[in-house]
Amino acid sequence: MTARTAAQRPERTCVGCRQVAPREQLVRLVREPAPDGAAPRVRVDPTGSAPGRGSWLHPEASCLDLALRRGGFARSFRGAVDTGLVARDLEASDPTRVEQVEEPMDIR
Ligand SMILES: [Zn+2]
C-alpha cells in the first residue's frame, strides 16, 4: 500500500505542512480575483480543476493554521491574498474533519 510508483498517482504538496500527498487527500485552493483592486481571495475549489493558479491543502484546521502562520498562501500565490474565506469553505466542504482540531498546534 505504500508503493512509491508515483508515475500514475499525481501528488501535490500541502501548502500548510509542506508534505507531499496524493492529490485526492488534498483540497485545491484557487485565487479568485477581487473587485476594485482588493487583494485576491483564496477559495476552496471543490472541483479541483478551476482555472487559475492553485495550491493544495489538507482539509484540516491544523494545516490551514500552518499555512496562515507561515505565509504559505502568499508564497504559493505569489503575493498578498485574502484568506478569510478559506476556513469557512473548508468547513462547508468537510465539517467533521475541521471540527476535530480545536487547539492550535504549537510548532516551536
Ligand atoms: Zn498538510
mmCIF file of N, CA and C and ligand atoms in Angstrom:
data_model
loop_
_atom_site.group_PDB
_atom_site.id
_atom_site.type_symbol
_atom_site.label_atom_id
_atom_site.label_comp_id
_atom_site.label_asym_id
_atom_site.label_seq_id
_atom_site.Cartn_x
_atom_site.Cartn_y
_atom_site.Cartn_z
ATOM 1 N N MET A 1 0.819 -1.215 0.000
ATOM 2 C CA MET A 1 0.000 0.000 0.000
ATOM 3 C C MET A 1 0.846 1.255 0.000
ATOM 4 N N THR A 2 2.114 1.101 0.356
ATOM 5 C CA THR A 2 2.961 2.287 0.354
ATOM 6 C C THR A 2 3.912 2.274 -0.833
ATOM 7 N N ALA A 3 3.463 1.721 -1.924
ATOM 8 C CA ALA A 3 4.309 1.677 -3.102
ATOM 9 C C ALA A 3 4.669 3.081 -3.568
ATOM 10 N N ARG A 4 5.865 3.230 -4.024
ATOM 11 C CA ARG A 4 6.308 4.562 -4.423
ATOM 12 C C ARG A 4 6.299 4.742 -5.935
ATOM 13 N N THR A 5 5.410 4.060 -6.568
ATOM 14 C CA THR A 5 5.288 4.229 -8.015
ATOM 15 C C THR A 5 4.441 5.464 -8.291
ATOM 16 N N ALA A 6 5.100 6.594 -8.265
ATOM 17 C CA ALA A 6 4.381 7.861 -8.337
ATOM 18 C C ALA A 6 3.933 8.205 -9.751
ATOM 19 N N ALA A 7 4.304 7.409 -10.674
ATOM 20 C CA ALA A 7 4.076 7.792 -12.069
ATOM 21 C C ALA A 7 2.620 8.101 -12.370
ATOM 22 N N GLN A 8 1.728 7.213 -11.929
ATOM 23 C CA GLN A 8 0.359 7.465 -12.309
ATOM 24 C C GLN A 8 -0.496 7.971 -11.159
ATOM 25 N N ARG A 9 0.137 8.251 -10.040
ATOM 26 C CA ARG A 9 -0.608 8.850 -8.934
ATOM 27 C C ARG A 9 -0.127 10.273 -8.721
ATOM 28 N N PRO A 10 -0.911 11.218 -9.157
ATOM 29 C CA PRO A 10 -0.467 12.603 -9.023
ATOM 30 C C PRO A 10 -0.320 12.997 -7.561
ATOM 31 N N GLU A 11 0.742 13.691 -7.252
ATOM 32 C CA GLU A 11 0.972 14.120 -5.888
ATOM 33 C C GLU A 11 1.125 15.620 -5.837
ATOM 34 N N ARG A 12 0.729 16.165 -4.727
ATOM 35 C CA ARG A 12 0.816 17.603 -4.536
ATOM 36 C C ARG A 12 1.412 17.886 -3.166
ATOM 37 N N THR A 13 1.943 19.087 -3.008
ATOM 38 C CA THR A 13 2.499 19.487 -1.724
ATOM 39 C C THR A 13 1.488 20.337 -0.967
ATOM 40 N N CYS A 14 1.229 19.949 0.262
ATOM 41 C CA CYS A 14 0.319 20.726 1.102
ATOM 42 C C CYS A 14 0.961 22.068 1.431
ATOM 43 N N VAL A 15 0.208 23.138 1.227
ATOM 44 C CA VAL A 15 0.744 24.469 1.463
ATOM 45 C C VAL A 15 0.900 24.748 2.962
ATOM 46 N N GLY A 16 0.293 23.893 3.785
ATOM 47 C CA GLY A 16 0.402 24.067 5.231
ATOM 48 C C GLY A 16 1.576 23.313 5.808
ATOM 49 N N CYS A 17 1.493 21.998 5.809
ATOM 50 C CA CYS A 17 2.530 21.192 6.450
ATOM 51 C C CYS A 17 3.678 20.888 5.492
ATOM 52 N N ARG A 18 3.531 21.218 4.220
ATOM 53 C CA ARG A 18 4.580 21.046 3.218
ATOM 54 C C ARG A 18 4.872 19.589 2.911
ATOM 55 N N GLN A 19 3.984 18.716 3.272
ATOM 56 C CA GLN A 19 4.197 17.309 2.970
ATOM 57 C C GLN A 19 3.542 16.969 1.639
ATOM 58 N N VAL A 20 4.196 16.087 0.931
ATOM 59 C CA VAL A 20 3.645 15.633 -0.335
ATOM 60 C C VAL A 20 2.613 14.551 -0.069
ATOM 61 N N ALA A 21 1.484 14.674 -0.719
ATOM 62 C CA ALA A 21 0.411 13.706 -0.505
ATOM 63 C C ALA A 21 -0.286 13.454 -1.829
ATOM 64 N N PRO A 22 -0.929 12.289 -1.941
ATOM 65 C CA PRO A 22 -1.717 12.037 -3.150
ATOM 66 C C PRO A 22 -2.777 13.119 -3.310
ATOM 67 N N ARG A 23 -3.018 13.455 -4.527
ATOM 68 C CA ARG A 23 -3.901 14.556 -4.833
ATOM 69 C C ARG A 23 -5.276 14.412 -4.186
ATOM 70 N N GLU A 24 -5.775 13.199 -4.119
ATOM 71 C CA GLU A 24 -7.136 13.048 -3.610
ATOM 72 C C GLU A 24 -7.242 13.286 -2.107
ATOM 73 N N GLN A 25 -6.107 13.375 -1.428
ATOM 74 C CA GLN A 25 -6.168 13.665 0.006
ATOM 75 C C GLN A 25 -6.123 15.152 0.302
ATOM 76 N N LEU A 26 -5.951 15.936 -0.731
ATOM 77 C CA LEU A 26 -5.831 17.376 -0.538
ATOM 78 C C LEU A 26 -6.998 18.090 -1.207
ATOM 79 N N VAL A 27 -7.276 19.277 -0.743
ATOM 80 C CA VAL A 27 -8.255 20.101 -1.438
ATOM 81 C C VAL A 27 -7.500 21.181 -2.204
ATOM 82 N N ARG A 28 -8.041 21.534 -3.326
ATOM 83 C CA ARG A 28 -7.391 22.554 -4.131
ATOM 84 C C ARG A 28 -7.940 23.921 -3.750
ATOM 85 N N LEU A 29 -7.037 24.862 -3.669
ATOM 86 C CA LEU A 29 -7.421 26.239 -3.400
ATOM 87 C C LEU A 29 -7.068 27.064 -4.622
ATOM 88 N N VAL A 30 -7.946 27.960 -4.964
ATOM 89 C CA VAL A 30 -7.666 28.812 -6.115
ATOM 90 C C VAL A 30 -7.748 30.271 -5.708
ATOM 91 N N ARG A 31 -7.059 31.073 -6.469
ATOM 92 C CA ARG A 31 -7.074 32.514 -6.243
ATOM 93 C C ARG A 31 -8.176 33.108 -7.096
ATOM 94 N N GLU A 32 -9.030 33.828 -6.437
ATOM 95 C CA GLU A 32 -10.184 34.403 -7.122
ATOM 96 C C GLU A 32 -10.015 35.916 -7.151
ATOM 97 N N PRO A 33 -10.059 36.498 -8.323
ATOM 98 C CA PRO A 33 -9.864 37.946 -8.404
ATOM 99 C C PRO A 33 -10.926 38.683 -7.593
ATOM 100 N N ALA A 34 -10.516 39.721 -6.911
ATOM 101 C CA ALA A 34 -11.461 40.512 -6.137
ATOM 102 C C ALA A 34 -11.768 41.799 -6.894
ATOM 103 N N PRO A 35 -12.945 42.337 -6.707
ATOM 104 C CA PRO A 35 -13.282 43.597 -7.371
ATOM 105 C C PRO A 35 -12.529 44.770 -6.767
ATOM 106 N N ASP A 36 -12.526 45.834 -7.453
ATOM 107 C CA ASP A 36 -11.974 47.140 -7.039
ATOM 108 C C ASP A 36 -10.610 47.066 -6.370
ATOM 109 N N GLY A 37 -9.722 46.299 -6.938
ATOM 110 C CA GLY A 37 -8.325 46.373 -6.538
ATOM 111 C C GLY A 37 -7.988 45.788 -5.183
ATOM 112 N N ALA A 38 -8.940 45.126 -4.544
ATOM 113 C CA ALA A 38 -8.621 44.483 -3.273
ATOM 114 C C ALA A 38 -7.755 43.260 -3.537
ATOM 115 N N ALA A 39 -7.142 42.747 -2.470
ATOM 116 C CA ALA A 39 -6.309 41.553 -2.631
ATOM 117 C C ALA A 39 -7.173 40.399 -3.116
ATOM 118 N N PRO A 40 -6.640 39.597 -4.008
ATOM 119 C CA PRO A 40 -7.405 38.435 -4.480
ATOM 120 C C PRO A 40 -7.762 37.522 -3.308
ATOM 121 N N ARG A 41 -8.864 36.864 -3.454
ATOM 122 C CA ARG A 41 -9.310 35.980 -2.388
ATOM 123 C C ARG A 41 -8.973 34.545 -2.719
ATOM 124 N N VAL A 42 -8.696 33.777 -1.672
ATOM 125 C CA VAL A 42 -8.441 32.351 -1.854
ATOM 126 C C VAL A 42 -9.717 31.598 -1.498
ATOM 127 N N ARG A 43 -10.134 30.735 -2.400
ATOM 128 C CA ARG A 43 -11.329 29.932 -2.170
ATOM 129 C C ARG A 43 -11.004 28.458 -2.358
ATOM 130 N N VAL A 44 -11.784 27.628 -1.718
ATOM 131 C CA VAL A 44 -11.674 26.201 -1.970
ATOM 132 C C VAL A 44 -12.278 25.903 -3.340
ATOM 133 N N ASP A 45 -11.571 25.107 -4.089
ATOM 134 C CA ASP A 45 -12.064 24.695 -5.407
ATOM 135 C C ASP A 45 -12.559 23.253 -5.301
ATOM 136 N N PRO A 46 -13.854 23.075 -5.123
ATOM 137 C CA PRO A 46 -14.362 21.716 -4.909
ATOM 138 C C PRO A 46 -14.163 20.808 -6.115
ATOM 139 N N THR A 47 -14.068 21.389 -7.279
ATOM 140 C CA THR A 47 -13.916 20.565 -8.475
ATOM 141 C C THR A 47 -12.472 20.133 -8.684
ATOM 142 N N GLY A 48 -11.532 20.879 -8.096
ATOM 143 C CA GLY A 48 -10.133 20.553 -8.288
ATOM 144 C C GLY A 48 -9.586 20.941 -9.649
ATOM 145 N N SER A 49 -10.386 21.627 -10.422
ATOM 146 C CA SER A 49 -9.928 21.921 -11.779
ATOM 147 C C SER A 49 -10.315 23.319 -12.241
ATOM 148 N N ALA A 50 -10.602 24.194 -11.306
ATOM 149 C CA ALA A 50 -10.941 25.560 -11.698
ATOM 150 C C ALA A 50 -9.727 26.242 -12.320
ATOM 151 N N PRO A 51 -9.959 27.122 -13.267
ATOM 152 C CA PRO A 51 -8.817 27.794 -13.893
ATOM 153 C C PRO A 51 -8.121 28.734 -12.921
ATOM 154 N N GLY A 52 -6.899 29.023 -13.216
ATOM 155 C CA GLY A 52 -6.164 29.953 -12.369
ATOM 156 C C GLY A 52 -5.135 29.234 -11.523
ATOM 157 N N ARG A 53 -4.351 30.033 -10.852
ATOM 158 C CA ARG A 53 -3.291 29.481 -10.035
ATOM 159 C C ARG A 53 -3.884 28.775 -8.833
ATOM 160 N N GLY A 54 -3.429 27.587 -8.558
ATOM 161 C CA GLY A 54 -3.977 26.847 -7.430
ATOM 162 C C GLY A 54 -2.902 26.400 -6.471
ATOM 163 N N SER A 55 -3.315 26.057 -5.277
ATOM 164 C CA SER A 55 -2.412 25.395 -4.356
ATOM 165 C C SER A 55 -3.229 24.345 -3.621
ATOM 166 N N TRP A 56 -2.553 23.509 -2.880
ATOM 167 C CA TRP A 56 -3.193 22.343 -2.306
ATOM 168 C C TRP A 56 -3.010 22.307 -0.808
ATOM 169 N N LEU A 57 -4.029 21.829 -0.133
ATOM 170 C CA LEU A 57 -4.014 21.845 1.324
ATOM 171 C C LEU A 57 -4.759 20.625 1.856
ATOM 172 N N HIS A 58 -4.224 20.034 2.928
ATOM 173 C CA HIS A 58 -5.013 19.027 3.625
ATOM 174 C C HIS A 58 -6.258 19.710 4.178
ATOM 175 N N PRO A 59 -7.402 19.082 4.085
ATOM 176 C CA PRO A 59 -8.621 19.715 4.602
ATOM 177 C C PRO A 59 -8.692 19.627 6.118
ATOM 178 N N GLU A 60 -7.699 20.148 6.768
ATOM 179 C CA GLU A 60 -7.621 20.078 8.218
ATOM 180 C C GLU A 60 -7.267 21.438 8.776
ATOM 181 N N ALA A 61 -7.842 21.718 9.929
ATOM 182 C CA ALA A 61 -7.602 23.020 10.538
ATOM 183 C C ALA A 61 -6.125 23.228 10.844
ATOM 184 N N SER A 62 -5.431 22.158 11.211
ATOM 185 C CA SER A 62 -4.026 22.310 11.582
ATOM 186 C C SER A 62 -3.186 22.743 10.384
ATOM 187 N N CYS A 63 -3.483 22.187 9.214
ATOM 188 C CA CYS A 63 -2.712 22.568 8.036
ATOM 189 C C CYS A 63 -3.079 23.976 7.585
ATOM 190 N N LEU A 64 -4.336 24.323 7.685
ATOM 191 C CA LEU A 64 -4.726 25.686 7.366
ATOM 192 C C LEU A 64 -4.013 26.664 8.286
ATOM 193 N N ASP A 65 -3.958 26.308 9.550
ATOM 194 C CA ASP A 65 -3.307 27.163 10.522
ATOM 195 C C ASP A 65 -1.824 27.337 10.184
ATOM 196 N N LEU A 66 -1.182 26.244 9.824
ATOM 197 C CA LEU A 66 0.232 26.324 9.457
ATOM 198 C C LEU A 66 0.429 27.209 8.232
ATOM 199 N N ALA A 67 -0.456 27.051 7.265
ATOM 200 C CA ALA A 67 -0.316 27.843 6.050
ATOM 201 C C ALA A 67 -0.477 29.323 6.354
ATOM 202 N N LEU A 68 -1.411 29.641 7.218
ATOM 203 C CA LEU A 68 -1.635 31.044 7.556
ATOM 204 C C LEU A 68 -0.453 31.601 8.326
ATOM 205 N N ARG A 69 0.062 30.811 9.254
ATOM 206 C CA ARG A 69 1.135 31.321 10.093
ATOM 207 C C ARG A 69 2.461 31.425 9.363
ATOM 208 N N ARG A 70 2.686 30.525 8.450
ATOM 209 C CA ARG A 70 3.979 30.525 7.758
ATOM 210 C C ARG A 70 3.947 31.311 6.460
ATOM 211 N N GLY A 71 2.825 31.886 6.146
ATOM 212 C CA GLY A 71 2.742 32.640 4.906
ATOM 213 C C GLY A 71 2.732 31.753 3.675
ATOM 214 N N GLY A 72 2.262 30.550 3.843
ATOM 215 C CA GLY A 72 2.257 29.608 2.727
ATOM 216 C C GLY A 72 1.397 30.076 1.562
ATOM 217 N N PHE A 73 0.321 30.745 1.859
ATOM 218 C CA PHE A 73 -0.555 31.186 0.784
ATOM 219 C C PHE A 73 0.099 32.284 -0.037
ATOM 220 N N ALA A 74 0.689 33.237 0.652
ATOM 221 C CA ALA A 74 1.329 34.331 -0.066
ATOM 222 C C ALA A 74 2.454 33.809 -0.960
ATOM 223 N N ARG A 75 3.154 32.812 -0.461
ATOM 224 C CA ARG A 75 4.243 32.240 -1.239
ATOM 225 C C ARG A 75 3.691 31.472 -2.430
ATOM 226 N N SER A 76 2.676 30.688 -2.154
ATOM 227 C CA SER A 76 2.124 29.857 -3.202
ATOM 228 C C SER A 76 1.448 30.686 -4.290
ATOM 229 N N PHE A 77 0.794 31.733 -3.878
ATOM 230 C CA PHE A 77 0.067 32.547 -4.858
ATOM 231 C C PHE A 77 0.873 33.773 -5.299
ATOM 232 N N ARG A 78 2.091 33.854 -4.853
ATOM 233 C CA ARG A 78 2.989 34.919 -5.275
ATOM 234 C C ARG A 78 2.423 36.305 -5.012
ATOM 235 N N GLY A 79 1.998 36.510 -3.812
ATOM 236 C CA GLY A 79 1.532 37.839 -3.462
ATOM 237 C C GLY A 79 0.498 37.780 -2.357
ATOM 238 N N ALA A 80 0.090 38.942 -1.919
ATOM 239 C CA ALA A 80 -0.883 39.006 -0.836
ATOM 240 C C ALA A 80 -2.238 38.499 -1.311
ATOM 241 N N VAL A 81 -2.844 37.688 -0.497
ATOM 242 C CA VAL A 81 -4.177 37.188 -0.804
ATOM 243 C C VAL A 81 -5.029 37.282 0.453
ATOM 244 N N ASP A 82 -6.316 37.367 0.235
ATOM 245 C CA ASP A 82 -7.265 37.390 1.337
ATOM 246 C C ASP A 82 -7.680 35.953 1.626
ATOM 247 N N THR A 83 -7.315 35.469 2.798
ATOM 248 C CA THR A 83 -7.574 34.063 3.112
ATOM 249 C C THR A 83 -8.749 33.897 4.076
ATOM 250 N N GLY A 84 -9.495 34.970 4.268
ATOM 251 C CA GLY A 84 -10.566 34.940 5.257
ATOM 252 C C GLY A 84 -11.666 33.941 4.957
ATOM 253 N N LEU A 85 -11.798 33.536 3.713
ATOM 254 C CA LEU A 85 -12.900 32.647 3.354
ATOM 255 C C LEU A 85 -12.500 31.179 3.363
ATOM 256 N N VAL A 86 -11.222 30.905 3.508
ATOM 257 C CA VAL A 86 -10.765 29.523 3.363
ATOM 258 C C VAL A 86 -11.334 28.634 4.457
ATOM 259 N N ALA A 87 -11.263 29.098 5.702
ATOM 260 C CA ALA A 87 -11.734 28.265 6.806
ATOM 261 C C ALA A 87 -13.203 27.928 6.632
ATOM 262 N N ARG A 88 -13.976 28.906 6.221
ATOM 263 C CA ARG A 88 -15.402 28.658 6.057
ATOM 264 C C ARG A 88 -15.656 27.688 4.908
ATOM 265 N N ASP A 89 -14.923 27.872 3.840
ATOM 266 C CA ASP A 89 -15.075 26.945 2.718
ATOM 267 C C ASP A 89 -14.710 25.527 3.131
ATOM 268 N N LEU A 90 -13.650 25.413 3.907
ATOM 269 C CA LEU A 90 -13.235 24.084 4.350
ATOM 270 C C LEU A 90 -14.301 23.455 5.224
ATOM 271 N N GLU A 91 -14.839 24.229 6.119
ATOM 272 C CA GLU A 91 -15.883 23.699 6.983
ATOM 273 C C GLU A 91 -17.078 23.250 6.171
ATOM 274 N N ALA A 92 -17.401 24.027 5.172
ATOM 275 C CA ALA A 92 -18.553 23.682 4.358
ATOM 276 C C ALA A 92 -18.300 22.401 3.576
ATOM 277 N N SER A 93 -17.048 22.190 3.189
ATOM 278 C CA SER A 93 -16.770 21.026 2.361
ATOM 279 C C SER A 93 -16.533 19.783 3.196
ATOM 280 N N ASP A 94 -16.073 19.945 4.423
ATOM 281 C CA ASP A 94 -15.805 18.769 5.249
ATOM 282 C C ASP A 94 -15.851 19.153 6.730
ATOM 283 N N PRO A 95 -17.031 19.346 7.254
ATOM 284 C CA PRO A 95 -17.159 19.876 8.617
ATOM 285 C C PRO A 95 -16.550 18.984 9.680
ATOM 286 N N THR A 96 -16.685 17.675 9.543
ATOM 287 C CA THR A 96 -16.220 16.807 10.617
ATOM 288 C C THR A 96 -14.728 16.931 10.838
ATOM 289 N N ARG A 97 -13.991 16.940 9.756
ATOM 290 C CA ARG A 97 -12.536 16.955 9.918
ATOM 291 C C ARG A 97 -12.051 18.283 10.465
ATOM 292 N N VAL A 98 -12.667 19.367 10.047
ATOM 293 C CA VAL A 98 -12.216 20.665 10.538
ATOM 294 C C VAL A 98 -12.530 20.823 12.014
ATOM 295 N N GLU A 99 -13.664 20.296 12.424
ATOM 296 C CA GLU A 99 -14.071 20.475 13.814
ATOM 297 C C GLU A 99 -13.178 19.738 14.791
ATOM 298 N N GLN A 100 -12.533 18.690 14.325
ATOM 299 C CA GLN A 100 -11.784 17.875 15.266
ATOM 300 C C GLN A 100 -10.587 18.588 15.874
ATOM 301 N N VAL A 101 -9.984 19.463 15.137
ATOM 302 C CA VAL A 101 -8.808 20.143 15.648
ATOM 303 C C VAL A 101 -9.232 21.462 16.272
ATOM 304 N N GLU A 102 -9.207 21.511 17.570
ATOM 305 C CA GLU A 102 -9.671 22.724 18.228
ATOM 306 C C GLU A 102 -8.539 23.563 18.776
ATOM 307 N N GLU A 103 -7.527 22.924 19.284
ATOM 308 C CA GLU A 103 -6.442 23.697 19.832
ATOM 309 C C GLU A 103 -5.356 23.903 18.800
ATOM 310 N N PRO A 104 -4.915 25.117 18.658
ATOM 311 C CA PRO A 104 -3.819 25.356 17.707
ATOM 312 C C PRO A 104 -2.565 24.604 18.125
ATOM 313 N N MET A 105 -1.885 24.072 17.157
ATOM 314 C CA MET A 105 -0.685 23.320 17.464
ATOM 315 C C MET A 105 0.478 24.279 17.684
ATOM 316 N N ASP A 106 1.280 23.973 18.639
ATOM 317 C CA ASP A 106 2.473 24.783 18.868
ATOM 318 C C ASP A 106 3.606 24.208 18.043
ATOM 319 N N ILE A 107 4.044 24.961 17.040
ATOM 320 C CA ILE A 107 5.020 24.396 16.114
ATOM 321 C C ILE A 107 6.447 24.654 16.545
ATOM 322 N N ARG A 108 6.644 25.297 17.679
ATOM 323 C CA ARG A 108 8.023 25.547 18.080
ATOM 324 C C ARG A 108 8.586 24.333 18.774
HETATM 325 ZN ZN ZN B 1 -0.940 19.405 5.321
#
